[in-house]
Coordinates of C-alpha atoms in Angstrom, one line a residue:
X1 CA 62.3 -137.9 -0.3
X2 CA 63.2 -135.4 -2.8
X3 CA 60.8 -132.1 -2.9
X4 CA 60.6 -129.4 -5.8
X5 CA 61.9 -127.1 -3.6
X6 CA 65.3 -128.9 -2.5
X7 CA 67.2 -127.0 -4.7
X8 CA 70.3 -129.5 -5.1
X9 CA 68.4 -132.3 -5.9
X10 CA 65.5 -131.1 -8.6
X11 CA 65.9 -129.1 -12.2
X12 CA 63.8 -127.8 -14.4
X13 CA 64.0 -127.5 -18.1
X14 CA 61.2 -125.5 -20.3
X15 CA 59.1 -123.1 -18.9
X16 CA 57.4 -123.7 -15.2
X17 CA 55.5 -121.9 -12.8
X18 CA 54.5 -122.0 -9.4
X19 CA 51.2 -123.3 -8.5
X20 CA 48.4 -122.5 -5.8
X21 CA 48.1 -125.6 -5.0
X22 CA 50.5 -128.0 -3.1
X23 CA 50.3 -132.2 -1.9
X24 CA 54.2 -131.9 -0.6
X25 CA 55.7 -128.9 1.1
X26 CA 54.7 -125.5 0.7
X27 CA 55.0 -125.3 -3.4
X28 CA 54.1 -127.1 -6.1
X29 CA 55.1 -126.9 -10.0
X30 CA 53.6 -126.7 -13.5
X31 CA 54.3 -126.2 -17.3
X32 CA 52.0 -126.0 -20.0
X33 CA 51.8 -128.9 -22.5
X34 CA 52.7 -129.7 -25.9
X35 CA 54.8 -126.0 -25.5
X36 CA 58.8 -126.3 -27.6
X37 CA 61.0 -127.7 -26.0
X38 CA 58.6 -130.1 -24.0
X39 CA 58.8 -129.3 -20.4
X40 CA 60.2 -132.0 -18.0
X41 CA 61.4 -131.9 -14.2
X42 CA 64.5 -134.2 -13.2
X43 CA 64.0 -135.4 -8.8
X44 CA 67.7 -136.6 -8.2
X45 CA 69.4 -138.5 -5.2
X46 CA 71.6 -140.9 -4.4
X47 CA 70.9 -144.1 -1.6
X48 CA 72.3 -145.1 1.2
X49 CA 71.3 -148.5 0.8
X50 CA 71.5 -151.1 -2.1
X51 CA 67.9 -152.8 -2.6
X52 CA 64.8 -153.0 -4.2
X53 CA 62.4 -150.2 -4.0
X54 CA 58.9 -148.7 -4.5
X55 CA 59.1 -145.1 -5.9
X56 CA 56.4 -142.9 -5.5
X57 CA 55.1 -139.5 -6.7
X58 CA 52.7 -137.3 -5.4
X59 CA 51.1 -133.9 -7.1
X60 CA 48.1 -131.6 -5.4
X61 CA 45.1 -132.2 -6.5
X62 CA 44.1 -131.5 -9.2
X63 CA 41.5 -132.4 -12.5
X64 CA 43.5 -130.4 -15.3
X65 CA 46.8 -132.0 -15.5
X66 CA 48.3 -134.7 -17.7
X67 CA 46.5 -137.9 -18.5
X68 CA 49.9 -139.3 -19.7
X69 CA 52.8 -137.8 -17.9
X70 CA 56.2 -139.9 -18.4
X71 CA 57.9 -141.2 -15.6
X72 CA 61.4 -142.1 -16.7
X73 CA 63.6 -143.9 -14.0
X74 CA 67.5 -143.5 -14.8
X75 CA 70.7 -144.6 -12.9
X76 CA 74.0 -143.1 -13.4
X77 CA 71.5 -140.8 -16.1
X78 CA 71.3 -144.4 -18.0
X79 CA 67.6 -145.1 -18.3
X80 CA 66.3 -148.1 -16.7
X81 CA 62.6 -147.7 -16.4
X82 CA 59.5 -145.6 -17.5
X83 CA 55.9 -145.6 -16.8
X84 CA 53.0 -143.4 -17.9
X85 CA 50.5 -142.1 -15.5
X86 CA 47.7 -140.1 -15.2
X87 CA 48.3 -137.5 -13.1
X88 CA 45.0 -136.8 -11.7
X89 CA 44.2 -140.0 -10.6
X90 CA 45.0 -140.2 -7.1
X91 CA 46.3 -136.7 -7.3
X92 CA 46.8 -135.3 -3.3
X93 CA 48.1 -138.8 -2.3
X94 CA 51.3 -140.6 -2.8
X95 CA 50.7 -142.7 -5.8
X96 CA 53.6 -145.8 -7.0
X97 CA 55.3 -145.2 -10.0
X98 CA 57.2 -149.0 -10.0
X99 CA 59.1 -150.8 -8.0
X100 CA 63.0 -152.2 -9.3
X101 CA 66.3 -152.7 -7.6
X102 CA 68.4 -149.6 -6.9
X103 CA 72.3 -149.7 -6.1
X104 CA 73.5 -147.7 -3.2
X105 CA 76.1 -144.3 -3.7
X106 CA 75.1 -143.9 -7.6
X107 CA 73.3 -141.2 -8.9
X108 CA 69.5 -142.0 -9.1
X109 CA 66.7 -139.7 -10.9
X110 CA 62.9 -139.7 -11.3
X111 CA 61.7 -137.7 -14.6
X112 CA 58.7 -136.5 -15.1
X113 CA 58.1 -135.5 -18.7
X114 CA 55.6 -133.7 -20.8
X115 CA 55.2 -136.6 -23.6
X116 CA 52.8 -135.4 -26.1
X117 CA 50.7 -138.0 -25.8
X118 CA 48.2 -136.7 -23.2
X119 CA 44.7 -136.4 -24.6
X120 CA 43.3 -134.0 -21.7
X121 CA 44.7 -131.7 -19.2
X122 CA 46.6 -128.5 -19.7
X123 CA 49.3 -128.5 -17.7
X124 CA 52.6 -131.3 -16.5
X125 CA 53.0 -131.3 -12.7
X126 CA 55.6 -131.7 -10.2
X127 CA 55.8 -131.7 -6.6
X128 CA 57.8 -134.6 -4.5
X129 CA 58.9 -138.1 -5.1
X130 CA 60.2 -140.8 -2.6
X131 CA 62.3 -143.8 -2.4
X132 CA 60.7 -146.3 -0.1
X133 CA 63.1 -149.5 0.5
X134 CA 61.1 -152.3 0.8
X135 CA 64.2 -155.2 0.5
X136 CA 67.8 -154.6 1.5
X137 CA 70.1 -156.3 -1.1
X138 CA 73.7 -156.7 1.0
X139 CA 74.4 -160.4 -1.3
X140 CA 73.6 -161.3 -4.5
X141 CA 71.6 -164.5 -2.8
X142 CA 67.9 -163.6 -1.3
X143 CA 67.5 -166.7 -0.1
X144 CA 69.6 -169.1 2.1
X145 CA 68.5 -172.0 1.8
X146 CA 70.6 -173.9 -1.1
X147 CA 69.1 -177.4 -0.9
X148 CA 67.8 -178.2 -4.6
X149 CA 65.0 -175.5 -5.6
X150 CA 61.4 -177.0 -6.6
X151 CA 61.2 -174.6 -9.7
X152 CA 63.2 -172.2 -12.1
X153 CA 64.3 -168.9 -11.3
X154 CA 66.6 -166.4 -13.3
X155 CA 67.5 -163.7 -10.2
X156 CA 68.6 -160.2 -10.9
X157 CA 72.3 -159.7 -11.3
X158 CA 74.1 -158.5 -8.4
X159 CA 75.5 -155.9 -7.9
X160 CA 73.7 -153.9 -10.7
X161 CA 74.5 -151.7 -12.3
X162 CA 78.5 -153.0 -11.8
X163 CA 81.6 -151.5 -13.4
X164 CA 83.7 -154.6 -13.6
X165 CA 82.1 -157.9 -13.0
X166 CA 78.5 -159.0 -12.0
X167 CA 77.0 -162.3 -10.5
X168 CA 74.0 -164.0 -12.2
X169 CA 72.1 -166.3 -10.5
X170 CA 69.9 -169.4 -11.3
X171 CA 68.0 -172.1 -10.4
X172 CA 67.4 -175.7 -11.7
X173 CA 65.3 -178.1 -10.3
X174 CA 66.2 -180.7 -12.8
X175 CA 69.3 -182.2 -14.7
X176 CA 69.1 -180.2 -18.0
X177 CA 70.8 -178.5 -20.8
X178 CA 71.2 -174.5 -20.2
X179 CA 72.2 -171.9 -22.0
X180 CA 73.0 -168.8 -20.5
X181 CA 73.7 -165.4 -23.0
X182 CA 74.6 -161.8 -22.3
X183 CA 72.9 -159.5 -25.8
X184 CA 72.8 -156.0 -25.8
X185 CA 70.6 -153.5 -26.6
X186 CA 69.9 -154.0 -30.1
X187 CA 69.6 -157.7 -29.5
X188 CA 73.3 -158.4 -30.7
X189 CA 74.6 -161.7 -29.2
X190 CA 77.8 -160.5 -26.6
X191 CA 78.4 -163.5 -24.7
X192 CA 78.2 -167.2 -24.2
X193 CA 78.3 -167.9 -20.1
X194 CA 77.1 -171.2 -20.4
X195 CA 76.2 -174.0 -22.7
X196 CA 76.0 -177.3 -21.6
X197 CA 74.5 -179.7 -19.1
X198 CA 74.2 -178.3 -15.6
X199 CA 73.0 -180.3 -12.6
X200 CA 69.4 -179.6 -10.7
X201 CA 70.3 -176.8 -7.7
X202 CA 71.6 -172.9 -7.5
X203 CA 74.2 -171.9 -10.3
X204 CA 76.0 -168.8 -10.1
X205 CA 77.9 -167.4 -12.9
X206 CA 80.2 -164.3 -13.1
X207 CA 80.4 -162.5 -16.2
X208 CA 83.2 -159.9 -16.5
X209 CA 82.3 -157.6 -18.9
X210 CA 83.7 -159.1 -21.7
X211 CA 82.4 -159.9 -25.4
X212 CA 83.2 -163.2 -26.7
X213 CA 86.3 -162.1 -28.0
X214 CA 87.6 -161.3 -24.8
X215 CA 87.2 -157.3 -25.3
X216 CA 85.7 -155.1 -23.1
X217 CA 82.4 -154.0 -24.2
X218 CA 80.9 -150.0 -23.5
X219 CA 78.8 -148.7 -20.8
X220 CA 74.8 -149.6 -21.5
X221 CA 72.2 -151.6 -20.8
X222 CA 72.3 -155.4 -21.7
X223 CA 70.3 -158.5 -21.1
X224 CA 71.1 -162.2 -19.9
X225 CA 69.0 -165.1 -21.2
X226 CA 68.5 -168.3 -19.4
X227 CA 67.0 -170.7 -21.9
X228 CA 66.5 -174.7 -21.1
X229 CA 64.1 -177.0 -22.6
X230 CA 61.9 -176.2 -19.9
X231 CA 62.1 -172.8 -19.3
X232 CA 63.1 -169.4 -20.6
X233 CA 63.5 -166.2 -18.7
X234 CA 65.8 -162.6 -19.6
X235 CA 66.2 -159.9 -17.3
X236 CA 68.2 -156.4 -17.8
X237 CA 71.0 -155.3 -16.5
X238 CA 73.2 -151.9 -16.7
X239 CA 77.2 -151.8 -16.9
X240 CA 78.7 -148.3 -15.8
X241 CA 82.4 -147.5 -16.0

């Protein structure tokens, strides 16, 4: 849980005020919209736990506020994730923003930011938002069971984000050809991991951070594709150094 008024974990840049109103604590916060520079409030923490969780936001409530407030989700202030909402739908309850995997004893923020793009409502709010850890991830498997799987499935890397090496799992139910390729944010090819035949069950592969040179590539976000003749899946992932 992370409040507007726990001073070493939220910041404010642009103008804000206090508001009247609360839905967490005793104060609540507000800037005008469309105002230069655009307002935004930054909720920072970091976990105890590695796993995947719900976040959640909560403002009083309220019928004048943004009908399309960003909510930008970084790690290690790399951003993973953003979602617009509506502000006063919902407003004096805890409403989800998303749900994604978070790694334990890295920084981890929830923005809230004045877009431009709201079309009613005078004012950006901010009041609390909350981590709620709905998996523990201690391994990159989630399952146990390693008999052969009855369908495809691309898992998320593990650990992620990783500053050296990270483990991508997948599954196979059948004999096929695979191909399995690290791009990066632009879409640039990085690295082959595999490409070849592969026999029906659970693969792992460990990729070390390396382009297909052999160099070490930057920090950033990248994404791994799993492509067979049956079935084609890419997920995201985030090196940090």
């Amino acid at each position: 849980m992370v409040d507007n008024e726990d001073a070493d974990q939220y910041q404010e840049f642009g103008e804000w005020f206090y508001s009247v109103a609360h839905g967490y604590g005793g104060t609540s916060r507000y800037a005008w919209l469309n105002r230069t520079p655009a307002a935004y409030a930054r909720f920072f923490t970091t976990l105890k736990k590695s796993g995947v969780y719900e976040l959640f936001e909560i403002v009083p409530k309220t019928e004048n506020a943004s009908n399309h407030a960003l909510y930008e989700i970084r790690i290690d202030n790399v951003p993973v994730d953003s979602v617009y909402l509506d502000q006063n739908e919902g407003s004096g309850n805890w409403k989800s923003i998303t749900t994604l995997s978070l790694p334990k004893e890295v920084p981890v923020e929830v923005r809230v930011i004045d877009s431009g793009k709201s079309t009613q409502g005078a004012v950006l709010r901010a009041d609390a938002v909350k981590f709620l850890l709905i998996r523990e991830v201690t391994d990159i498997a989630d399952e146990t069971d390693e008999q052969i799987p009855e369908t495809y499935r691309l898992s998320q890397n593990f650990p992620n984000p990783f500053n050296a090496s990270t483990t991508i799992r997948f599954n196979l139910p059948q004999r096929e050809r695979v191909q399995l390729n690290v791009y990066n944010l632009l879409g640039k090819h990085i690295k082959t991991l595999l490409d070849g035949e592969a026999p029906a069950g659970v693969h792992r592969i460990i990729w070390d951070g390396r382009n297909q040179s052999g160099q070490t590539v930057s920090s950033g976000i990248y994404y791994y594709s799993l492509r067979t003749p049956n079935f084609t899946q890419m997920k995201k992932m985030i090196l940090l150094k």
